[in-house]
Coordinates of C-alpha atoms in Angstrom, one line a residue:
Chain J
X1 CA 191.1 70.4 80.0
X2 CA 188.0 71.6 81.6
X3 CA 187.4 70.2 85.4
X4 CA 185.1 68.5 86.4
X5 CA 183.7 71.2 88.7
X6 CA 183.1 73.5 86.1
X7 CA 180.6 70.9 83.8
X8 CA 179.3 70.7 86.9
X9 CA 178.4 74.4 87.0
X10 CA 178.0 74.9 83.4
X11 CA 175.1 72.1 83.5
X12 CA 173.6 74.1 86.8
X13 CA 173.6 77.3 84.4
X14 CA 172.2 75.8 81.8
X15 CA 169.5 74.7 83.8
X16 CA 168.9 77.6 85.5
X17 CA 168.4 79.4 82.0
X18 CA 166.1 77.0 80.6
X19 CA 164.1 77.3 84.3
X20 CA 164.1 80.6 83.8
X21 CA 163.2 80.6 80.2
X22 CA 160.1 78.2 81.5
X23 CA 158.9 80.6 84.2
X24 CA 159.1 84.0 81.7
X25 CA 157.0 82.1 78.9
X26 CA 154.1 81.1 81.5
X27 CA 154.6 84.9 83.2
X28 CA 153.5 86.6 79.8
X29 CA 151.0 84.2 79.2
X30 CA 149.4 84.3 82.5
X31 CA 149.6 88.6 81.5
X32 CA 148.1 88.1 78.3
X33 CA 145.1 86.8 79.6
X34 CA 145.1 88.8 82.1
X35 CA 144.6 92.3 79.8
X36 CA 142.5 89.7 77.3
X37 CA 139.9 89.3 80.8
X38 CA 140.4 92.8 81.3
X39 CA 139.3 93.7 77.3
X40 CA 136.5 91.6 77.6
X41 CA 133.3 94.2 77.6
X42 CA 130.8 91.0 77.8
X43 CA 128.7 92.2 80.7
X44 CA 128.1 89.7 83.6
X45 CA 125.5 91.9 85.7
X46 CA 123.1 93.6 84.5
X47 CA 123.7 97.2 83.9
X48 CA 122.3 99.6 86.6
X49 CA 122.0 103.2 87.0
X50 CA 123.3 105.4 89.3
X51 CA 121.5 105.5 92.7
X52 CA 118.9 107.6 92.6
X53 CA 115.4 108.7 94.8
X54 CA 112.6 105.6 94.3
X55 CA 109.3 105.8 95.8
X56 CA 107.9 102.9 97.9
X57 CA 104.5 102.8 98.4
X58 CA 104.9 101.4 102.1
X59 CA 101.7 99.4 103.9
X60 CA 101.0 99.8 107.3
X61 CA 99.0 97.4 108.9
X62 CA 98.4 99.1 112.2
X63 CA 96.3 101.7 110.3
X64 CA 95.8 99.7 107.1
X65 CA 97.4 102.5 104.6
X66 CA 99.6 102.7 102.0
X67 CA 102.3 105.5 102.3
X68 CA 104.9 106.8 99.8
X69 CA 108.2 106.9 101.1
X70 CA 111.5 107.8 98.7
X71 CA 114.9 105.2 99.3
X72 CA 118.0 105.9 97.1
X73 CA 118.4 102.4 95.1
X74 CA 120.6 102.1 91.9
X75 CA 118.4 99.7 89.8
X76 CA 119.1 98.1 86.3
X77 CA 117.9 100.2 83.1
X78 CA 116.0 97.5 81.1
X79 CA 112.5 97.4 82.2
X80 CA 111.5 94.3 83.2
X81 CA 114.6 94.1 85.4
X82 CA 114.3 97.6 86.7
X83 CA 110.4 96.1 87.8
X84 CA 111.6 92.8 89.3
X85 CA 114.7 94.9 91.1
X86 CA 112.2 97.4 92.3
X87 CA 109.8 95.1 93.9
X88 CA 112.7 92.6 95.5
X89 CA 113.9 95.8 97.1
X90 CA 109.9 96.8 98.2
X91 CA 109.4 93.3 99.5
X92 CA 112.5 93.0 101.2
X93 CA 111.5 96.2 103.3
X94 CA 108.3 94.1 105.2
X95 CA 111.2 91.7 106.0
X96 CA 113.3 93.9 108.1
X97 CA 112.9 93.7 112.0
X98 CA 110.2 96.9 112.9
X99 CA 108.3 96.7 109.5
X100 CA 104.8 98.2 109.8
X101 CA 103.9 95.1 107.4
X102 CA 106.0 92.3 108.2
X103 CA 106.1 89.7 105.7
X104 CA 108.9 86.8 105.7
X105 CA 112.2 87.4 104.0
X106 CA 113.8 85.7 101.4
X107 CA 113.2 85.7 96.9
X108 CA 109.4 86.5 96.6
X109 CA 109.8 87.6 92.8
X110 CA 110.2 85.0 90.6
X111 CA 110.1 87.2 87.2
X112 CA 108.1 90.2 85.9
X113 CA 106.9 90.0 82.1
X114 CA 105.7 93.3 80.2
X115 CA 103.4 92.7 77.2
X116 CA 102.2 95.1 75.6
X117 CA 98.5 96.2 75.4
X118 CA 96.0 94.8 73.8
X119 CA 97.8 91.1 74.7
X120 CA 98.2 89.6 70.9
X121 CA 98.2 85.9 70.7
X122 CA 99.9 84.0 67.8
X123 CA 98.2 80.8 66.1
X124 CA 100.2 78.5 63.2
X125 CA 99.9 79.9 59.4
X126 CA 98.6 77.0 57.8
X127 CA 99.1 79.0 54.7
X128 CA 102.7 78.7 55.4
X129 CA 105.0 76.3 53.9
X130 CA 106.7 74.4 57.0
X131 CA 110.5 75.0 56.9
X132 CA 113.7 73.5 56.4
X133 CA 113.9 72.5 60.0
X134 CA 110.6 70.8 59.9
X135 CA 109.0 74.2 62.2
X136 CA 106.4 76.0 61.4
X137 CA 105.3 79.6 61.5
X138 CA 103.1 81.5 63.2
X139 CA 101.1 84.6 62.9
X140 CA 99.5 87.0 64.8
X141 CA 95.9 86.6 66.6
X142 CA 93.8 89.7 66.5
X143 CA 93.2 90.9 70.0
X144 CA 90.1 89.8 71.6
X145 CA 88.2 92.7 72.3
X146 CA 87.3 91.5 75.3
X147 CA 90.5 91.1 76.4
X148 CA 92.6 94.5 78.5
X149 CA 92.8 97.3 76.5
X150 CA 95.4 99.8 76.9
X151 CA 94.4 103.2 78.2
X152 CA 96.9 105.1 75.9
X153 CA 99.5 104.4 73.2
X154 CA 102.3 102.1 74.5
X155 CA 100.8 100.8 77.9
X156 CA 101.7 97.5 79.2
X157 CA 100.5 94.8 81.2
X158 CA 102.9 93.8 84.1
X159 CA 102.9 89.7 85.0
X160 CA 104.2 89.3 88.0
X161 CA 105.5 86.0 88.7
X162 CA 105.7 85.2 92.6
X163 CA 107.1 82.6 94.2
X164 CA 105.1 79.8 95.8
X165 CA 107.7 80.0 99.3
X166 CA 106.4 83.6 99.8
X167 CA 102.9 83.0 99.0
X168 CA 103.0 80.2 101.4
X169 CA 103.9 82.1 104.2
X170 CA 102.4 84.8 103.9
X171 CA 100.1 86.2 106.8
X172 CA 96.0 85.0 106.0
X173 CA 93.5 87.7 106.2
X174 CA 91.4 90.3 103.9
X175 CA 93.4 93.5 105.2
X176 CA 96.9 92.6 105.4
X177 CA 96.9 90.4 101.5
X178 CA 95.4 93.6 100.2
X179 CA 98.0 95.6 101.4
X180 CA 100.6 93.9 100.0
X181 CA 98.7 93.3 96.7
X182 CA 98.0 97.1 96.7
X183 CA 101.8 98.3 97.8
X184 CA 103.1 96.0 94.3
X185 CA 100.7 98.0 92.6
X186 CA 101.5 101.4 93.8
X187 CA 104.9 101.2 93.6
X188 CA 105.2 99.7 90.2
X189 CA 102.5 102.9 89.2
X190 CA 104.7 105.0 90.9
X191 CA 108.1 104.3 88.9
X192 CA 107.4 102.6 86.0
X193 CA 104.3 105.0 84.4
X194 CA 103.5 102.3 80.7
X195 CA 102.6 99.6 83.0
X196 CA 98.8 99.9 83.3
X197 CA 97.3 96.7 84.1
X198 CA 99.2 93.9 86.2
X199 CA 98.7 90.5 87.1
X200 CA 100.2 88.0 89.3
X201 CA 101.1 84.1 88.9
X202 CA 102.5 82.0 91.4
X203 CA 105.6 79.6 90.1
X204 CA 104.2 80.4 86.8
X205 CA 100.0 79.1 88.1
X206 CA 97.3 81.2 88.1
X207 CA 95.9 80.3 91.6
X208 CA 92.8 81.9 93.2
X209 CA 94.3 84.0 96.1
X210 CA 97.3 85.2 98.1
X211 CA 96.2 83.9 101.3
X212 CA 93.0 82.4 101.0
X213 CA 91.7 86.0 100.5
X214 CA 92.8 88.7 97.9
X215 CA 92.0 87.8 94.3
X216 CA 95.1 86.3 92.4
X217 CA 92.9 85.9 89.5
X218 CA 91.8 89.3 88.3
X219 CA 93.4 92.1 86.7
X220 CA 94.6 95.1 88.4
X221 CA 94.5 98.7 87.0
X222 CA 98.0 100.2 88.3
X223 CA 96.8 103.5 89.7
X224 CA 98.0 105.3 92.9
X225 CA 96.8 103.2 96.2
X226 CA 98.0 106.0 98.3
X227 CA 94.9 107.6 97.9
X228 CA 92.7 104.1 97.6
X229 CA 93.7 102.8 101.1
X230 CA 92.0 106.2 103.0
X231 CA 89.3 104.5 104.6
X232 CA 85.4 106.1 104.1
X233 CA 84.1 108.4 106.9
X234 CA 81.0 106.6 109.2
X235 CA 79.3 108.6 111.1
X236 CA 77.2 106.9 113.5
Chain I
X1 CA 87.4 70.2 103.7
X2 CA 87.5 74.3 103.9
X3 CA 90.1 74.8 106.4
X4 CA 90.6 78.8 105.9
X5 CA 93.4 80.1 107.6
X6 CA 95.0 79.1 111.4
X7 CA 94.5 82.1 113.3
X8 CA 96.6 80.8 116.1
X9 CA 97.8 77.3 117.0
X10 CA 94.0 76.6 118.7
X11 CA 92.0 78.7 116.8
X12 CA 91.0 78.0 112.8
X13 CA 89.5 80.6 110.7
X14 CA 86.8 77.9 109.7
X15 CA 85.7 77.2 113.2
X16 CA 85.2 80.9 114.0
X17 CA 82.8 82.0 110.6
X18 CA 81.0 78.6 111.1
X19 CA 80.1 79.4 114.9
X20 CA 79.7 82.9 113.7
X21 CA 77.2 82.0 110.8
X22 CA 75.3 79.6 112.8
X23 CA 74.6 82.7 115.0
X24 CA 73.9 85.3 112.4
X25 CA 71.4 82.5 110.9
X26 CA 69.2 82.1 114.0
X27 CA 69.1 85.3 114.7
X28 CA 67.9 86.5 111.2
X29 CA 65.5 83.6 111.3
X30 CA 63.8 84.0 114.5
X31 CA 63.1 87.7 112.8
X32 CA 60.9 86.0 109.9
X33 CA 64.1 86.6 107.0
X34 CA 65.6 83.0 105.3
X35 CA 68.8 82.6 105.0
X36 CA 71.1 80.6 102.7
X37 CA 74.6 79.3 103.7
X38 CA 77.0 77.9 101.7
X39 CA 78.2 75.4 104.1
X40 CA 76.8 74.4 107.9
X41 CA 79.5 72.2 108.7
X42 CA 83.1 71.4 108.3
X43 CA 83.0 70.1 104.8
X44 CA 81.4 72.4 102.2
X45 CA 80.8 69.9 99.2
X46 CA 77.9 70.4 96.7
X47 CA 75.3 68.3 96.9
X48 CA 75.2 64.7 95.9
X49 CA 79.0 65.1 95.2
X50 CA 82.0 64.6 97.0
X51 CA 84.0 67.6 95.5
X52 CA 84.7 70.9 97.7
X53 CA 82.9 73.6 96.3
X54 CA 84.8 76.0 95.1
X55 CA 84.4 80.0 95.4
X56 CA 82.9 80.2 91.8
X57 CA 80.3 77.4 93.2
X58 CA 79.6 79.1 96.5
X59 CA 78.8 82.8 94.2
X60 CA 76.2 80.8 92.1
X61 CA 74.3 79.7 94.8
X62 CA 74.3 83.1 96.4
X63 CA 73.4 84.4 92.8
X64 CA 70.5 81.9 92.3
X65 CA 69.0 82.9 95.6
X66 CA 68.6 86.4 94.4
X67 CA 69.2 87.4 98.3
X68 CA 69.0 91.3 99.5
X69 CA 73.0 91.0 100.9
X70 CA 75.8 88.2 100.4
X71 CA 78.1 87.9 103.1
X72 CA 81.5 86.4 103.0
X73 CA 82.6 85.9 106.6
X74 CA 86.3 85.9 107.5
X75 CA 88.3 85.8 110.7
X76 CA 91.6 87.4 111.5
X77 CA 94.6 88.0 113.8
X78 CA 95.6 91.1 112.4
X79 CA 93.8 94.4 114.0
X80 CA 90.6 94.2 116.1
X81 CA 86.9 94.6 115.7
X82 CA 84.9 94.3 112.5
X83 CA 86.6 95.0 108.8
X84 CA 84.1 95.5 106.6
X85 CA 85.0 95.3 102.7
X86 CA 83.1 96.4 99.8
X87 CA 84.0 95.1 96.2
X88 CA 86.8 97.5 94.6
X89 CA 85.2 97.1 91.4
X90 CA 84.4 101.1 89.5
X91 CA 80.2 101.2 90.5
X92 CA 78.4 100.7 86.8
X93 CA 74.8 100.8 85.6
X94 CA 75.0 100.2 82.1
X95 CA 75.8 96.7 80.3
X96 CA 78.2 94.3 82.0
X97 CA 81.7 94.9 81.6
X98 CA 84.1 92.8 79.4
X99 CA 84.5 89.9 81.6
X100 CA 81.2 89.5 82.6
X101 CA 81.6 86.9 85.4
X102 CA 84.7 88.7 87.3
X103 CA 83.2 91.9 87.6
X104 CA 79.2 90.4 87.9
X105 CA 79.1 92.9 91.2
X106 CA 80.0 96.0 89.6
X107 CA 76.3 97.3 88.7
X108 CA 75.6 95.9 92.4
X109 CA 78.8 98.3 94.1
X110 CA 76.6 101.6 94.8
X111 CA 73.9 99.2 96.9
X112 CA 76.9 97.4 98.6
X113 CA 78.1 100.6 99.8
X114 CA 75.1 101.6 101.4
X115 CA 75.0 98.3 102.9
X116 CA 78.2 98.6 104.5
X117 CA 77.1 102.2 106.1
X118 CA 74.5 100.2 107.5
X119 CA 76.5 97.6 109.0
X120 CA 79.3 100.3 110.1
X121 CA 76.3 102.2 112.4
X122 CA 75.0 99.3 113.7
X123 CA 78.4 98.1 114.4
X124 CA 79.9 101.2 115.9
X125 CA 76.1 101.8 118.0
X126 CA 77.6 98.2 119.7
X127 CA 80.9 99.7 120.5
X128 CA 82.8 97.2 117.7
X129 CA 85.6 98.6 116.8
X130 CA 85.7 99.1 112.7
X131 CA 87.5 99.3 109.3
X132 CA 85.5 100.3 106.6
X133 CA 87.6 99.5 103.0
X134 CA 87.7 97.7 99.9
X135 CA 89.3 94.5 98.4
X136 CA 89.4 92.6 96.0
X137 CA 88.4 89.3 97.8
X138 CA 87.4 85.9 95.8
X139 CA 83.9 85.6 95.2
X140 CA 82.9 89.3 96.1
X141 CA 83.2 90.5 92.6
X142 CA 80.9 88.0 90.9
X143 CA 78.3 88.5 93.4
X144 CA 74.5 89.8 91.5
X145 CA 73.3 91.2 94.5
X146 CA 74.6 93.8 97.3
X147 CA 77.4 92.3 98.7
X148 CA 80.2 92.3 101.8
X149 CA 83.4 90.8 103.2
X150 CA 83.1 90.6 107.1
X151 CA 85.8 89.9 109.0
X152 CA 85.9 89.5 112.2
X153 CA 89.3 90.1 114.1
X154 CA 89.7 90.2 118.5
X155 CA 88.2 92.7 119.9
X156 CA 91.3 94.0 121.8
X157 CA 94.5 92.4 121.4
X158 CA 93.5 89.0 122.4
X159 CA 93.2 86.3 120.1
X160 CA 91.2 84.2 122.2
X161 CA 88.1 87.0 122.2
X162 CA 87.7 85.9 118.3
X163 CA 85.9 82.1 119.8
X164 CA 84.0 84.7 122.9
X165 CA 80.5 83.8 122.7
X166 CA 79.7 87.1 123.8
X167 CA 81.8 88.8 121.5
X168 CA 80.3 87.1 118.4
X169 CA 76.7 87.2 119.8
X170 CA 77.2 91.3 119.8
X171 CA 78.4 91.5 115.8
X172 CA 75.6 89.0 115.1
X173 CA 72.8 91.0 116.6
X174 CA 74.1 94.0 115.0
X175 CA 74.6 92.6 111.6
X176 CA 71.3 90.9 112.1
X177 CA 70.0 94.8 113.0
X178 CA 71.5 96.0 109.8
X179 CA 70.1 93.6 107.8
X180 CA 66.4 93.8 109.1
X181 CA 67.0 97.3 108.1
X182 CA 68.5 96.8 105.1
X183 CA 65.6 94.4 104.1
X184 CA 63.0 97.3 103.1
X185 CA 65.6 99.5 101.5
X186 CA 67.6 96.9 99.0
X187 CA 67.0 97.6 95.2
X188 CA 68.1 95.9 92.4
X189 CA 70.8 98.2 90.0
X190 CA 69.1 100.7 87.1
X191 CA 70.0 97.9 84.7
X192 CA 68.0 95.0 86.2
X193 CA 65.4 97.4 87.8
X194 CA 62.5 95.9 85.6
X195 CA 63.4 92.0 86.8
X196 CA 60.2 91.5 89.4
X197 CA 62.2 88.8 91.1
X198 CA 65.6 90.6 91.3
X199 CA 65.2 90.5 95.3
X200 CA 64.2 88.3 97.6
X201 CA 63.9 88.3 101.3
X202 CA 67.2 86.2 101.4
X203 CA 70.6 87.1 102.7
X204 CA 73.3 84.8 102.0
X205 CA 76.0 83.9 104.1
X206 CA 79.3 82.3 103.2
X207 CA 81.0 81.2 106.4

């Protein structure tokens, strides 16, 4: 005859095993997704080099020049990141206390868009039969010859989308919205060679200036405004 | 209205190229030269019309006028003294470039250049302090005729010398020296060379 004490403790055991049972199952699966996360080669950043030497082309508003100056910044490899990356990282240099061209801080750099030069357009093929899903298709435009041509094989136009909060506050007058038009250009000459034209939008807007004085609306040959910004001899 | 820029909490960009212009406009007159302005008061509108104009509005009246200089007047906070900005536009004499109206100055550049030597001596014989450059500043590069961005900024480190009467009467008689100068010398680009009525005795300000 089996006491009472001992169901007692044979029910406690049993228990026990089935708890225990419970907490291994939920320990390996909490481990299996663990080395599943682990697995997982979907990439949530965007991939970036090693840090290496970048050149800034710095303004000074005290003398009203553009100098180079190298930094060691890792930026992302595809190109349109690496040219948003690199002028967040210029722009965020005029926003540190004892900038020679102190702008405000905070996202200035909406997007960058790269399009290839001569900028193709596309039009509907009304010789097309429209689709399954009721769409259409288009076709290519030929390229307005009057539009920007490209200097040599390959050479991009660079869009670059600013936001309307930096544009808004940033300093008025002729000098110091050249210099910061002049520094984007410079820099994006200096590291990313294909783009030879650029052009900027704000939130996605043509608008007429920076300030109320650089042109927003024209198109800028990327060159090196190092050597622009030296300012003509007078002699009285 | 054409409220420019606030140059500090009491002093607006509009108030200072108005009182500027307005001084620039009797000097040049009193010396026998007309001059056309954009706006001479705080609204610029065009005429019979209640709409601002806008900067494509304000170049075709300067280009209409066929004047011997367009000046675009600006004030400033940053640095001190006169800037003085040509169009950066590549100097051309041949056939106008692909966008015709955006780069209208760019047979004019070589003239504007010499124009802003003349204004830099006249400036510097007064003692102004100066920047000599170039920008790419709305209308400048749609200008047909020889054409400048002034700005004025304090002449020290002062704000408050940008509303100085004295100040402002100093730049004005030397850019009205300049252009008096300039007058005899102005010729139109290779291109329109043969147009009899590509110059006129007419600069035009834009305050």
């Amino acid at each position: 005859m089996i006491s009472r004490h001992q169901r007692i403790l044979f029910w406690c055991l049993i228990l026990c095993v089935v708890g225990m049972g419970l907490v291994l199952f939920l320990e390996r699966k909490h481990a299996r997704d663990r080395v599943i996360a682990l697995g997982d080669a979907t990439p949530i950043d965007a991939p970036y080099t090693d840090t290496q030497s970048i050149t800034l082309d710095l303004a000074n508003d005290a003398d009203g020049t553009i100098t180079a100056a190298t930094r060691p910044i890792a930026l992302p490899d595809e190109v349109t990141a690496r040219a948003r990356a690199l002028l967040e990282h210029l722009l965020a240099e005029y926003a540190m206390p004892g900038s020679t061209h102190p702008l405000q801080s905070g996202a200035a750099v909406d997007d960058v868009f790269l399009l290839p030069l001569p900028v193709v357009g596309h039009t509907i093929d009304t010789t097309a039969h429209t689709n399954a899903s009721g769409g259409s298709s288009t076709i290519p435009v030929a390229a307005d010859p009057s539009s920007p041509q490209p200097q040599s094989p390959g050479g991009e136009l660079a869009v670059i989308n600013l936001r309307s909060s930096f544009v808004n506050a940033h300093p008025s007058g002729v000098e110091v919205e050249s210099l910061t038009l002049l520094s984007i250009i410079g820099t994006l000459h200096a590291n990313i060679p294909q783009i030879e034209q650029v052009r900027f939008l704000v939130d996605g807007q043509p608008r007429e200036t920076l300030a109320g004085h650089a042109d927003l609306l024209r198109t800028y040959p990327s060159r090196d405004t190092t050597v622009q910004a030296a300012l003509p001899d007078v002699t009285p | 209205m054409d409220s420019g820029s606030h140059i500090s909490d009491a002093i607006l960009e509009k108030d200072v190229t108005l009182t500027l212009a307005f001084k620039l406009r009797s000097l040049l007159t009193a010396r026998g030269l007309s001059v056309v302005m954009t706006r001479d008061s705080d609204a610029a509108t065009a005429p019979n019309s209640p709409n601002a104009l806008t900067l494509d509005d304000r170049a075709g009246i300067a280009n209409h006028a066929h004047p011997v200089a367009c000046l675009l007047l600006h004030a400033t906070a940053a640095g001190n003294g006169v800037h003085l900005y040509s169009s950066e536009l590549d100097p051309t004499t041949g056939e106008p470039l692909a966008n015709p109206w955006l780069t209208a100055q760019a047979p004019w550049v070589t003239q504007s250049q010499r124009l802003q030597k003349q204004l830099a001596l006249a400036l510097t014989r007064a003692n102004v302090p100066l920047v000599l450059s170039r920008a790419s500043v709305r209308p400048v590069d749609s200008l047909t005729c020889p054409a400048l961005v002034v700005e004025l900024a304090p002449e020290g480190t002062d704000l408050s010398s940008l509303t100085d009467a004295d100040y402002q009467q100093r730049v004005a008689e030397a850019i009205a020296t300049a252009l008096i100068f300039w007058k005899n010398q102005a010729q139109p680009p290779d291109r329109l060379a043969a147009t009899p009525a590509a110059t006129s005795s007419t600069p035009a300000v834009q305050p």
